[in-house]
XYZ file of C-alpha atoms in Angstrom:
768
model
C -44.959 -80.459 -128.918
C -41.423 -81.472 -127.894
C -39.851 -78.158 -128.903
C -41.526 -76.184 -126.124
C -39.789 -77.870 -123.224
C -36.039 -77.846 -123.743
C -33.184 -76.343 -121.761
C -33.760 -78.084 -118.449
C -30.195 -78.630 -117.292
C -29.958 -75.819 -114.765
C -33.083 -76.747 -112.816
C -32.798 -80.482 -113.275
C -29.182 -80.379 -112.165
C -30.429 -79.432 -108.715
C -32.889 -82.304 -108.792
C -30.095 -84.731 -109.676
C -27.992 -83.458 -106.793
C -30.887 -83.978 -104.398
C -31.481 -87.433 -105.858
C -27.812 -88.275 -105.411
C -28.040 -87.361 -101.725
C -30.982 -89.683 -101.305
C -30.279 -92.281 -103.957
C -32.074 -95.051 -102.117
C -35.231 -92.974 -101.826
C -35.032 -91.995 -105.487
C -34.577 -95.615 -106.533
C -37.591 -96.604 -104.453
C -39.706 -93.831 -105.946
C -38.720 -94.791 -109.506
C -39.353 -98.465 -108.812
C -42.682 -97.838 -107.122
C -43.924 -96.037 -110.217
C -43.619 -99.239 -112.249
C -47.128 -100.612 -112.788
C -48.255 -103.895 -111.331
C -49.094 -106.384 -114.051
C -50.012 -109.382 -111.906
C -52.077 -110.082 -108.817
C -55.275 -108.427 -107.632
C -56.032 -104.780 -106.900
C -59.224 -103.478 -105.306
C -60.702 -100.452 -107.069
C -63.903 -98.456 -106.819
C -65.960 -98.001 -109.967
C -66.432 -101.472 -111.485
C -69.302 -103.916 -111.147
C -67.315 -107.164 -111.253
C -63.802 -108.503 -111.710
C -61.899 -107.288 -114.778
C -58.753 -108.955 -116.102
C -55.957 -106.997 -117.781
C -53.907 -109.727 -119.452
C -50.662 -108.322 -120.869
C -48.932 -110.387 -123.545
C -45.195 -110.692 -124.177
C -45.132 -107.240 -125.819
C -47.032 -105.505 -123.019
C -50.281 -105.335 -125.011
C -53.301 -105.523 -122.677
C -56.136 -107.898 -123.548
C -59.029 -106.791 -121.362
C -61.837 -109.056 -120.176
C -64.885 -107.996 -118.190
C -68.615 -108.520 -117.835
C -69.749 -105.087 -119.042
C -68.555 -102.546 -121.554
C -68.217 -99.931 -118.829
C -65.943 -102.199 -116.798
C -63.744 -102.800 -119.845
C -63.508 -99.071 -120.600
C -62.621 -98.499 -116.936
C -59.819 -101.038 -117.267
C -58.316 -99.548 -120.437
C -58.322 -96.190 -118.641
C -56.514 -97.809 -115.730
C -53.988 -99.451 -118.077
C -53.380 -96.204 -119.966
C -52.715 -94.410 -116.693
C -50.347 -97.187 -115.594
C -48.268 -97.044 -118.773
C -48.713 -93.603 -120.330
C -50.052 -90.998 -117.903
C -47.299 -88.419 -118.347
C -47.922 -88.498 -122.099
C -51.643 -88.045 -121.448
C -50.937 -85.118 -119.146
C -48.789 -83.304 -121.713
C -51.380 -83.760 -124.478
C -54.194 -82.327 -122.386
C -51.988 -79.484 -121.156
C -50.984 -78.632 -124.721
C -54.628 -78.368 -125.789
C -55.825 -76.543 -122.666
C -52.843 -74.184 -122.747
C -51.553 -75.360 -119.366
C -48.001 -76.537 -120.057
C -46.555 -73.606 -118.126
C -48.330 -74.681 -114.956
C -46.128 -77.789 -115.002
C -43.028 -76.683 -116.908
C -42.973 -72.891 -117.029
C -40.199 -72.644 -114.443
C -37.965 -74.662 -116.765
C -38.573 -73.081 -120.142
C -40.346 -69.783 -120.919
C -41.238 -71.136 -124.381
C -44.123 -72.998 -122.770
C -45.868 -69.652 -122.313
C -45.844 -69.128 -126.074
C -47.221 -72.621 -126.626
C -49.968 -72.037 -124.059
C -50.843 -68.650 -125.506
C -51.132 -70.114 -129.003
C -53.460 -72.886 -127.821
C -55.597 -70.441 -125.839
C -55.651 -68.009 -128.756
C -56.879 -70.731 -131.099
C -59.458 -71.785 -128.535
C -58.525 -75.447 -128.442
C -59.624 -75.748 -124.808
C -63.038 -74.387 -125.759
C -63.358 -76.961 -128.539
C -62.487 -79.762 -126.107
C -65.071 -78.546 -123.607
C -67.703 -78.293 -126.342
C -66.848 -81.790 -127.580
C -67.451 -83.114 -124.062
C -70.956 -81.660 -124.263
C -71.623 -83.245 -127.670
C -71.161 -86.890 -126.697
C -73.787 -89.469 -127.542
C -75.354 -91.157 -124.482
C -73.712 -94.464 -125.403
C -70.220 -93.076 -125.648
C -70.721 -90.754 -122.687
C -71.093 -93.750 -120.379
C -68.012 -95.380 -121.920
C -65.991 -92.180 -121.528
C -67.127 -91.674 -117.929
C -66.025 -95.212 -117.080
C -62.681 -94.571 -118.765
C -62.129 -91.379 -116.742
C -62.921 -93.288 -113.552
C -60.343 -95.922 -114.484
C -57.644 -93.313 -115.061
C -58.348 -91.673 -111.722
C -58.421 -95.017 -109.912
C -54.808 -95.520 -110.942
C -53.841 -91.958 -109.977
C -55.465 -92.437 -106.579
C -52.885 -95.127 -105.805
C -50.217 -92.399 -105.759
C -47.704 -94.212 -107.959
C -46.941 -91.557 -110.555
C -44.691 -91.795 -113.630
C -41.017 -90.985 -112.950
C -41.208 -87.626 -114.730
C -43.196 -86.260 -111.797
C -40.406 -87.223 -109.404
C -37.873 -85.482 -111.630
C -40.087 -82.400 -111.972
C -41.152 -82.487 -108.305
C -44.809 -82.283 -109.320
C -48.102 -84.074 -108.669
C -50.568 -84.784 -111.489
C -54.110 -83.439 -111.487
C -57.095 -85.819 -111.772
C -58.318 -86.709 -115.253
C -61.553 -85.162 -116.546
C -63.895 -85.885 -119.428
C -62.783 -82.734 -121.232
C -59.216 -84.059 -121.065
C -60.190 -87.091 -123.136
C -61.740 -84.732 -125.657
C -58.509 -82.728 -125.616
C -56.755 -85.801 -127.015
C -59.142 -85.688 -129.999
C -58.374 -81.991 -130.513
C -54.650 -82.734 -130.197
C -54.849 -85.169 -133.117
C -56.826 -82.670 -135.195
C -54.129 -80.075 -134.541
C -51.405 -82.568 -135.495
C -53.024 -83.538 -138.800
C -54.732 -80.364 -140.034
C -53.178 -78.869 -143.169
C -52.962 -75.293 -144.381
C -51.727 -72.806 -141.743
C -47.964 -72.918 -142.262
C -48.279 -73.414 -146.003
C -50.374 -70.278 -146.363
C -47.773 -68.131 -144.612
C -44.991 -69.651 -146.732
C -46.893 -69.068 -149.970
C -47.489 -65.406 -149.087
C -43.813 -64.946 -148.254
C -42.721 -66.584 -151.502
C -45.140 -64.412 -153.468
C -43.210 -61.366 -152.241
C -39.892 -62.847 -153.424
C -40.718 -64.588 -156.705
C -42.531 -63.473 -159.827
C -45.937 -65.082 -160.545
C -44.309 -67.355 -163.137
C -41.519 -68.337 -160.776
C -44.037 -68.983 -158.000
C -46.124 -71.294 -160.179
C -42.972 -73.242 -161.049
C -41.646 -73.299 -157.495
C -45.017 -74.491 -156.164
C -46.077 -76.723 -159.060
C -49.469 -78.307 -159.531
C -50.012 -81.982 -158.812
C -48.202 -83.771 -161.659
C -50.149 -85.398 -164.475
C -48.219 -88.664 -164.141
C -49.103 -89.138 -160.462
C -52.094 -91.322 -159.545
C -55.381 -90.143 -158.094
C -56.777 -92.385 -155.387
C -60.285 -92.551 -156.868
C -61.066 -92.937 -160.543
C -63.800 -91.467 -162.739
C -65.786 -94.696 -162.616
C -65.596 -94.951 -158.822
C -68.287 -92.399 -158.033
C -70.969 -90.161 -159.455
C -69.802 -86.540 -159.618
C -71.640 -84.373 -157.112
C -72.268 -81.681 -159.730
C -70.610 -80.171 -162.780
C -66.811 -79.990 -162.527
C -65.477 -76.750 -161.109
C -62.404 -74.673 -161.810
C -60.090 -74.921 -158.809
C -59.534 -71.744 -156.801
C -56.158 -73.094 -155.683
C -54.006 -75.660 -157.441
C -53.360 -78.881 -155.577
C -49.812 -78.686 -154.282
C -47.455 -81.686 -154.260
C -44.481 -82.338 -151.960
C -46.436 -83.337 -148.870
C -43.746 -85.120 -146.841
C -45.804 -85.831 -143.715
C -48.315 -88.512 -144.516
C -49.406 -92.128 -144.379
C -50.009 -95.186 -146.521
C -53.065 -97.403 -146.838
C -54.333 -99.737 -149.490
C -57.042 -102.345 -149.720
C -57.596 -105.048 -152.328
C -60.711 -107.063 -153.036
C -60.574 -110.843 -153.064
C -60.112 -110.976 -156.832
C -56.540 -109.734 -156.294
C -55.581 -111.921 -153.303
C -54.482 -115.523 -152.944
C -57.148 -116.217 -150.311
C -59.995 -114.744 -152.321
C -60.773 -112.403 -149.408
C -59.801 -108.743 -148.943
C -56.480 -107.567 -147.570
C -55.925 -104.117 -146.039
C -52.632 -102.443 -145.108
C -52.111 -99.238 -143.141
C -49.101 -97.354 -141.796
C -49.884 -93.830 -140.560
C -46.866 -91.520 -140.591
C -46.690 -89.315 -137.528
C -44.122 -87.597 -135.346
C -41.946 -90.123 -133.537
C -41.690 -89.945 -129.777
C -40.948 -91.892 -126.626
C -43.506 -93.106 -125.967
C -45.178 -93.245 -129.361
C -48.664 -91.946 -130.024
C -50.261 -95.413 -130.266
C -51.021 -97.928 -127.539
C -52.159 -101.341 -128.728
C -55.011 -103.054 -126.907
C -57.715 -105.678 -127.281
C -61.098 -104.851 -125.775
C -63.389 -107.859 -125.330
C -66.629 -105.898 -125.425
C -70.138 -107.361 -125.267
C -70.473 -106.398 -128.956
C -67.395 -108.486 -129.764
C -63.641 -108.165 -129.468
C -61.930 -105.121 -130.968
C -58.153 -105.032 -131.370
C -55.872 -102.301 -132.594
C -54.401 -98.925 -131.792
C -55.736 -96.699 -129.054
C -54.417 -93.288 -128.014
C -53.680 -92.929 -124.317
C -56.301 -90.520 -123.017
C -59.203 -92.044 -124.951
C -60.942 -95.445 -124.709
C -61.351 -95.776 -128.472
C -59.660 -98.205 -130.830
C -58.917 -95.618 -133.495
C -57.299 -97.960 -136.028
C -57.877 -101.682 -136.006
C -60.438 -104.372 -136.507
C -63.478 -105.909 -134.906
C -64.817 -109.398 -135.572
C -66.010 -108.668 -139.126
C -64.189 -105.618 -140.431
C -60.920 -103.695 -140.487
C -60.125 -100.075 -141.214
C -57.110 -97.835 -141.734
C -56.582 -94.088 -142.147
C -54.385 -91.675 -144.062
C -54.517 -87.897 -143.989
C -56.491 -86.315 -146.830
C -54.226 -83.290 -147.194
C -57.287 -81.114 -147.840
C -56.753 -77.444 -147.033
C -59.100 -76.958 -144.094
C -57.358 -73.925 -142.575
C -57.318 -70.353 -143.844
C -55.650 -67.269 -142.430
C -57.892 -64.388 -143.447
C -56.469 -60.847 -143.240
C -58.637 -57.808 -142.494
C -57.766 -54.136 -142.547
C -57.255 -52.730 -139.031
C -60.465 -51.520 -137.423
C -62.801 -53.256 -139.879
C -63.400 -56.471 -137.956
C -66.215 -56.957 -135.442
C -64.901 -58.978 -132.495
C -65.618 -60.005 -128.947
C -62.958 -60.306 -126.269
C -62.072 -62.954 -123.709
C -59.323 -62.933 -121.108
C -57.217 -66.036 -120.577
C -54.920 -66.418 -117.576
C -51.859 -68.629 -118.026
C -50.525 -70.067 -114.798
C -46.718 -70.165 -114.772
C -45.111 -72.493 -112.280
C -42.597 -70.589 -110.203
C -43.611 -67.261 -111.719
C -46.400 -64.737 -112.036
C -49.578 -65.592 -113.898
C -49.890 -64.046 -117.353
C -53.215 -62.620 -118.535
C -53.784 -62.331 -122.271
C -56.699 -60.740 -124.082
C -57.976 -62.654 -127.092
C -60.288 -61.324 -129.758
C -62.733 -63.611 -131.525
C -64.397 -62.839 -134.838
C -67.544 -64.562 -136.054
C -65.596 -67.123 -138.076
C -62.600 -67.668 -135.806
C -60.033 -66.191 -133.417
C -57.890 -63.181 -134.299
C -54.287 -64.328 -134.022
C -52.037 -62.352 -131.692
C -48.818 -61.281 -133.493
C -46.959 -61.552 -130.184
C -47.342 -65.329 -130.361
C -47.719 -66.045 -134.090
C -45.403 -65.234 -136.998
C -47.611 -62.812 -138.921
C -45.025 -60.420 -140.381
C -46.099 -61.212 -143.932
C -49.556 -59.775 -143.143
C -48.214 -56.393 -142.032
C -50.534 -54.633 -139.578
C -53.669 -56.472 -140.696
C -55.854 -58.446 -138.311
C -55.582 -62.146 -139.174
C -58.484 -64.486 -138.431
C -57.805 -68.217 -138.194
C -60.600 -70.153 -139.893
C -60.223 -73.877 -139.257
C -62.403 -76.963 -139.180
C -60.413 -78.094 -136.138
C -62.046 -75.230 -134.214
C -65.620 -76.213 -135.086
C -67.454 -76.656 -131.798
C -69.991 -79.084 -133.248
C -67.152 -81.613 -132.864
C -68.561 -85.132 -132.400
C -65.398 -86.986 -133.423
C -65.258 -89.099 -130.256
C -68.814 -90.411 -130.601
C -68.289 -90.950 -134.327
C -65.107 -92.933 -133.677
C -66.967 -95.045 -131.125
C -69.565 -95.929 -133.759
C -66.897 -96.563 -136.404
C -65.143 -99.194 -134.312
C -68.435 -100.988 -133.597
C -69.758 -100.917 -137.179
C -70.560 -104.278 -138.738
C -70.858 -103.297 -142.406
C -69.597 -100.655 -144.798
C -73.043 -99.063 -144.788
C -72.854 -98.737 -140.999
C -69.272 -97.482 -141.240
C -70.275 -94.710 -143.642
C -73.328 -93.741 -141.619
C -71.231 -93.673 -138.443
C -69.106 -90.913 -139.970
C -71.813 -88.260 -139.730
C -70.778 -85.614 -137.236
C -67.050 -86.049 -137.878
C -65.359 -82.648 -138.160
C -61.567 -82.903 -138.098
C -58.966 -84.249 -138.742
C -60.380 -85.270 -142.117
C -59.107 -88.743 -142.990
C -59.062 -91.150 -145.917
C -60.770 -94.146 -144.321
C -60.072 -97.493 -146.002
C -62.370 -100.374 -145.125
C -62.670 -104.129 -145.610
C -65.217 -106.679 -144.399
C -65.293 -110.467 -144.149
C -68.290 -110.421 -146.517
C -65.859 -109.366 -149.267
C -66.726 -105.672 -149.306
C -64.000 -103.074 -149.635
C -64.643 -99.366 -149.468
C -63.432 -95.857 -148.874
C -65.012 -92.827 -147.221
C -63.759 -89.483 -145.966
C -66.067 -87.940 -143.371
C -65.446 -84.453 -142.079
C -65.862 -80.797 -142.891
C -64.601 -79.913 -146.376
C -64.967 -76.156 -146.936
C -66.681 -74.683 -149.981
C -65.042 -71.392 -150.955
C -66.243 -68.593 -153.209
C -64.063 -66.873 -155.815
C -62.482 -64.701 -153.114
C -61.648 -67.706 -150.947
C -64.342 -67.035 -148.344
C -65.991 -70.077 -146.798
C -69.639 -70.352 -147.804
C -70.399 -73.761 -146.287
C -69.254 -77.363 -146.343
C -69.566 -80.131 -148.912
C -72.716 -82.128 -148.052
C -71.953 -85.427 -146.380
C -73.528 -87.388 -149.237
C -71.237 -85.664 -151.745
C -67.939 -86.324 -149.980
C -65.587 -88.711 -151.832
C -66.679 -92.291 -151.274
C -66.618 -95.635 -153.062
C -67.810 -99.160 -152.342
C -66.363 -102.129 -154.223
C -64.620 -100.135 -156.976
C -64.402 -101.651 -160.431
C -60.629 -101.929 -160.098
C -60.869 -103.870 -156.834
C -58.212 -101.555 -155.403
C -58.064 -98.380 -153.319
C -54.568 -97.100 -152.561
C -53.428 -93.967 -150.764
C -50.001 -92.485 -150.223
C -51.483 -89.046 -149.464
C -51.861 -88.537 -153.195
C -54.668 -86.498 -154.710
C -57.975 -88.147 -153.942
C -60.434 -87.193 -156.671
C -60.169 -86.853 -160.450
C -60.995 -83.671 -162.330
C -64.685 -84.486 -162.732
C -65.388 -84.245 -159.007
C -67.920 -81.514 -158.385
C -66.117 -79.567 -155.668
C -62.786 -77.817 -155.388
C -60.278 -79.721 -153.247
C -57.215 -77.532 -152.677
C -54.603 -79.123 -150.504
C -51.168 -80.650 -150.246
C -50.631 -84.053 -151.807
C -47.746 -86.490 -152.158
C -46.992 -88.080 -155.511
C -44.132 -90.549 -155.197
C -45.193 -92.991 -152.485
C -48.545 -93.618 -154.138
C -46.875 -94.175 -157.502
C -44.536 -96.737 -155.967
C -47.401 -98.486 -154.132
C -49.360 -98.772 -157.380
C -46.277 -100.122 -159.150
C -45.708 -102.767 -156.472
C -49.371 -103.767 -156.423
C -49.241 -104.288 -160.193
C -46.264 -106.643 -159.884
C -48.230 -109.424 -158.185
C -51.433 -111.055 -159.360
C -52.486 -112.756 -156.126
C -51.416 -110.812 -153.052
C -50.822 -112.220 -149.587
C -49.975 -110.663 -146.223
C -46.329 -111.321 -147.104
C -46.498 -109.308 -150.338
C -48.258 -106.496 -148.468
C -45.466 -106.578 -145.887
C -42.861 -106.323 -148.641
C -44.607 -103.233 -150.001
C -44.813 -101.614 -146.567
C -41.059 -102.093 -146.156
C -40.195 -100.959 -149.699
C -37.385 -98.376 -149.685
C -36.914 -97.707 -153.396
C -37.629 -94.061 -154.155
C -39.831 -93.443 -157.169
C -38.512 -89.882 -157.264
C -34.889 -90.981 -157.435
C -35.679 -93.467 -160.177
C -37.269 -90.692 -162.229
C -34.371 -88.229 -161.866
C -31.487 -90.745 -162.001
C -30.677 -89.976 -165.666
C -30.141 -86.324 -164.757
C -28.089 -87.185 -161.677
C -25.893 -89.536 -163.700
C -25.124 -86.699 -166.136
C -23.558 -84.543 -163.407
C -20.044 -83.216 -163.985
C -18.175 -83.253 -160.651
C -14.576 -82.041 -160.736
C -13.106 -83.640 -157.619
C -11.911 -87.213 -157.206
C -14.372 -87.866 -154.391
C -17.202 -86.377 -156.409
C -16.362 -88.591 -159.376
C -16.072 -91.647 -157.132
C -19.499 -90.900 -155.686
C -20.999 -90.389 -159.143
C -19.808 -93.823 -160.217
C -21.696 -95.316 -157.301
C -24.828 -93.369 -158.231
C -24.580 -94.667 -161.810
C -24.744 -98.246 -160.485
C -27.621 -97.588 -158.068
C -31.372 -98.115 -158.424
C -32.635 -95.643 -155.818
C -32.854 -98.152 -152.960
C -32.602 -96.192 -149.688
C -31.388 -99.227 -147.734
C -29.852 -98.401 -144.345
C -26.836 -100.627 -145.099
C -25.855 -98.880 -148.348
C -23.562 -95.894 -148.877
C -25.420 -94.545 -151.920
C -28.422 -93.206 -149.968
C -26.084 -91.178 -147.763
C -24.229 -89.828 -150.796
C -27.509 -88.923 -152.466
C -29.015 -87.291 -149.375
C -25.930 -85.153 -148.765
C -26.028 -84.238 -152.439
C -29.751 -83.503 -152.493
C -29.416 -80.713 -149.957
C -26.721 -79.045 -152.068
C -28.811 -79.558 -155.205
C -31.549 -77.478 -153.583
C -29.049 -74.735 -152.814
C -27.687 -74.808 -156.341
C -31.136 -74.532 -157.890
C -32.872 -71.792 -155.923
C -30.614 -70.181 -153.302
C -29.810 -67.438 -155.817
C -33.489 -66.615 -156.370
C -34.430 -66.707 -152.672
C -31.319 -65.010 -151.287
C -31.472 -64.487 -147.530
C -34.793 -66.361 -147.413
C -33.311 -69.591 -148.805
C -32.954 -71.452 -145.506
C -36.445 -70.471 -144.393
C -37.948 -72.063 -147.503
C -35.507 -74.926 -147.955
C -37.309 -78.273 -148.153
C -37.356 -81.390 -150.320
C -39.466 -79.780 -153.096
C -39.410 -83.082 -154.948
C -41.769 -82.377 -157.852
C -40.198 -78.969 -158.442
C -36.738 -80.571 -158.428
C -37.868 -83.166 -160.942
C -39.352 -80.468 -163.173
C -36.024 -78.623 -163.086
C -33.801 -81.642 -163.725
C -35.836 -83.569 -166.303
C -38.763 -81.275 -167.129
C -39.333 -77.846 -168.607
C -37.945 -75.730 -165.766
C -34.217 -76.300 -166.268
C -33.598 -72.545 -166.417
C -33.580 -72.591 -162.592
C -30.118 -74.189 -162.812
C -28.708 -70.921 -164.105
C -27.261 -68.908 -161.233
C -28.748 -65.449 -161.701
C -25.961 -63.882 -159.605
C -23.286 -64.733 -162.209
C -22.770 -63.640 -165.802
C -22.305 -67.216 -166.983
C -25.234 -69.435 -167.937
C -24.922 -72.543 -165.799
C -26.438 -75.849 -166.892
C -28.020 -78.498 -164.693
C -25.116 -80.965 -165.120
C -22.733 -78.219 -163.961
C -24.876 -77.307 -160.960
C -25.250 -80.983 -160.080
C -21.499 -81.529 -160.342
C -20.675 -78.548 -158.142
C -23.262 -79.704 -155.621
C -21.849 -83.235 -155.554
C -18.311 -81.976 -154.971
C -19.494 -79.811 -152.074
C -21.601 -82.607 -150.604
C -18.746 -85.095 -150.685
C -16.358 -82.653 -149.022
C -18.861 -82.194 -146.224
C -19.538 -85.921 -146.007
C -15.865 -86.870 -145.762
C -15.400 -84.376 -142.962
C -18.273 -85.984 -141.053
C -18.135 -89.684 -141.980
C -14.497 -90.197 -142.957
C -12.590 -90.521 -146.259
C -13.412 -94.181 -146.946
C -16.774 -94.118 -148.702
C -16.883 -97.914 -148.593
C -17.428 -97.611 -144.846
C -20.356 -95.221 -145.166
C -23.879 -96.459 -144.525
C -27.160 -94.592 -144.627
C -28.133 -96.039 -141.253
C -25.171 -94.504 -139.427
C -26.565 -91.063 -140.236
C -30.266 -91.753 -140.731
C -31.651 -92.826 -137.366
C -35.186 -92.768 -136.064
C -35.090 -90.655 -132.913
C -37.866 -91.266 -130.435
C -37.572 -88.109 -128.366
C -38.960 -87.770 -124.888
C -41.034 -84.557 -124.991
C -39.272 -83.058 -121.967
C -36.052 -84.867 -121.163
C -34.500 -85.255 -124.621
C -32.323 -82.185 -125.058
C -32.192 -81.537 -121.323
C -28.390 -81.423 -121.341
C -28.281 -84.260 -118.817
C -26.781 -87.325 -120.565
C -27.989 -89.833 -117.980
C -31.613 -88.787 -118.329
C -31.356 -88.439 -122.099
C -30.016 -91.971 -122.446
C -32.770 -93.316 -120.226
C -35.600 -91.587 -122.014
C -34.476 -91.270 -125.670
C -34.588 -94.183 -128.129
C -32.536 -94.229 -131.353
C -32.748 -96.795 -134.149
C -30.975 -96.853 -137.567
C -33.478 -96.987 -140.434
C -33.605 -96.713 -144.208
C -35.936 -94.818 -146.506
C -36.619 -91.114 -146.838
C -39.732 -88.994 -147.292
C -40.324 -90.282 -150.840
C -40.222 -94.014 -150.057
C -43.129 -96.215 -148.999
C -41.212 -97.157 -145.849
C -40.852 -93.530 -144.988
C -38.186 -91.843 -142.868
C -38.581 -88.060 -142.792
C -35.692 -85.839 -141.754
C -35.221 -82.087 -141.994
C -33.315 -80.941 -145.060
C -33.165 -77.506 -143.479
C -31.608 -78.573 -140.170
C -28.712 -80.415 -141.778
C -29.364 -83.526 -139.695
C -30.562 -86.866 -140.989
C -32.291 -87.727 -137.712
C -35.729 -89.125 -138.516
C -38.478 -87.336 -136.608
C -41.483 -88.525 -138.618
C -42.218 -92.036 -139.818
C -44.480 -95.101 -139.667
C -46.125 -94.721 -136.266
C -47.605 -98.180 -136.664
C -47.889 -100.879 -139.290
C -50.903 -103.128 -139.684
C -51.917 -105.742 -142.250
C -55.449 -107.113 -141.947
C -56.273 -110.483 -143.468
C -60.037 -110.753 -143.883
C -59.751 -114.493 -144.493
C -58.487 -114.850 -140.900
C -58.599 -111.641 -138.885
C -56.742 -113.245 -135.991
C -53.684 -113.614 -138.226
C -53.582 -109.858 -138.857
C -50.165 -108.311 -138.211
C -49.247 -105.284 -136.111
C -46.241 -103.237 -134.998
C -45.507 -99.838 -133.517
C -42.535 -98.261 -131.751
C -40.697 -97.765 -129.510
C -42.838 -99.760 -127.040
C -46.084 -99.998 -125.097
C -44.810 -98.412 -121.896
C -43.889 -94.833 -121.137
C -41.740 -95.880 -118.181
C -38.013 -95.982 -119.089
C -37.364 -98.833 -116.660
C -40.025 -101.025 -118.223
C -39.063 -103.916 -120.491
C -41.629 -102.492 -122.896
C -40.270 -98.935 -123.176
C -38.024 -99.640 -126.181
C -38.386 -103.349 -126.950
C -40.392 -102.853 -130.148
C -38.038 -100.307 -131.770
C -35.567 -102.815 -133.291
C -38.441 -105.059 -134.374
C -40.179 -102.078 -135.990
C -37.013 -101.090 -137.839
C -36.503 -104.658 -139.075
C -40.083 -104.940 -140.321
C -41.113 -107.575 -137.797
C -44.743 -107.882 -136.684
C -46.880 -109.705 -134.145
C -50.498 -110.801 -133.859
C -53.217 -109.592 -131.493
C -55.370 -112.684 -131.528
C -58.854 -112.717 -130.027
C -59.178 -116.504 -129.661
C -57.887 -116.817 -126.097
C -59.106 -115.909 -122.621
C -57.402 -115.632 -119.228
C -58.178 -119.302 -118.688
C -56.189 -120.461 -121.733
C -53.786 -117.550 -122.112
C -50.551 -118.086 -124.060
C -47.348 -118.642 -122.143
C -45.830 -115.472 -120.747
C -49.098 -113.561 -120.353
C -49.310 -111.607 -117.085
C -52.780 -111.120 -115.642
C -53.789 -108.294 -113.327
C -57.263 -108.575 -111.833
C -59.165 -105.464 -110.833
C -61.797 -106.382 -108.263
C -64.581 -104.175 -106.876
C -63.658 -102.403 -103.666
C -65.681 -103.529 -100.654
């Protein structure tokens, strides 16, 4: 979302001038927006006193007499710490960014039009109508808590800078947060456009090589013996594609593989980094028992975490649940709706949107549809299904007491479809993936969804292990086609590390989470070491690569050498075939690169624009020489002084103020932290090969390790901090800890009466 609100300097410059004239007033306004964390505040909407006890990391532990009071309090706490983030998420989904930011950047109109065109706001409104009675009361209490904080008039500092006042929170806004996550995690739309474009450039043989099938050597998450096939195996309509850089890790072991004899579960979802981050840790001491873990500001749910008997973690399935279906002009039956986009400081913009039976017709004014010519393109997506009950399902998931309850709770889940790993204190481990998985006919048309009972699922697998690095989920004997995008290398490395130890502990799980050795690099090292650079710097760099094991440690020079080189390797391999379209389709393409360098596709090394027949060692040598020349210009001539961390830094962007052109605000609101890894390592750090920057924009949004022998000793971390207020001690305090692999506990064995030292307690008391 951050890309839609850049270029603020001209308008904000005026704000800064005004602030400078009244610096004392501005300081008071900024300070007054800091939330109170101690004392007593009277509020309307609760039945009895509620305590919000914040620990040394700013994590609220909430105590109250009823569930509704506790949900009210987490809403209040979210609004204290994260309301501007909440506001932007709801505005993105409802297509209302321009009403707040349109006077600063016209690109918000495009973002709003795209959301309205897709109908996200309609999905959120429908989801609000689909709530179970139990969750409806929880959500209503949450909304009341958010608005109780807003009623105090102490708004986040962004509203002072933007000279704006936030609107009250509504139930549909909490559902918008659910839709926002579905939009963030759904797979298929961009890949379909790219594949169509590549099909116009490459021959069918070249295309199959450039977009290779999931490799035979890479692990599937589930094995043949883990489940009964739903029906006879089917021929896939679309090959499973590798090279899925955006993903997550999760693995769970049964007690037979742990030192304690009880299950262990690890999870680190990989999401876009931001300041603040997507997650907000909390402990809710509900009447059903304490639940601790990661919430999303805008919703009262603990999405990832543990209750008193079980723990769960998610990764993205990678299933293709989005299609862009072209129709000849004039052949599509549609209805029309008019959407009016309010633009702050400008005229409202009315757009007419056409809806087909199976989805909205995308407007070429706001979507890149050139590859479809003049055809009407319908977006078919599970994220747009208005039967959405994800919020109520998630409520039941976090309260479930057994794997059977956990599986049953998943009914009604639509999107985003997740690999859900599970462990229980009774020794059970399991996996389930609720959601809508399309069934397609030979022409790719959706004919229904895989029945819930037939979705991939396993309880207590024979192996005692379920591990996901966004790799392919099911083996070939599964009864339904599962096209999608899957990652190969992280899962392979996780499996390798799990095999190294016979009796795992939380410490060994932590070591795996922080592992930065690239399985891809290890596989292609022999080819890299055979390169033939011609320059002294290229030869010096090659010697380092020959003594390297693929460890992407932030303190080493070799990862920087390799990463500079890797970009030029891509250019050397396929820039000649793609021509002017090279930069548009430049990405890591890891499996393809491996197939070229050590597999059967080495002919790609030949530059088709020359008469000579180039070999891979020659192309690699030329690429290394070019990379080192560029690196020396940027990082200096002494390679011994290079480190990966000086270039490869996690950047926690503020969605509005990063890139504003105002250094003071950027420094306040943006958090940077050197990190290791890359998109192929377990401890992931994704940067854009295309942009030419090593800034990490996607990585471990949280880390959690759940010890079912003692759930209170479970370990957690996220970044950059709990608070969204740049003056808070908890805005950026977790970032260096996160980078270093440190963790903390969210114990449930204390109350306000015996709280640990340093805990700050705010009491909400009913208003007279």
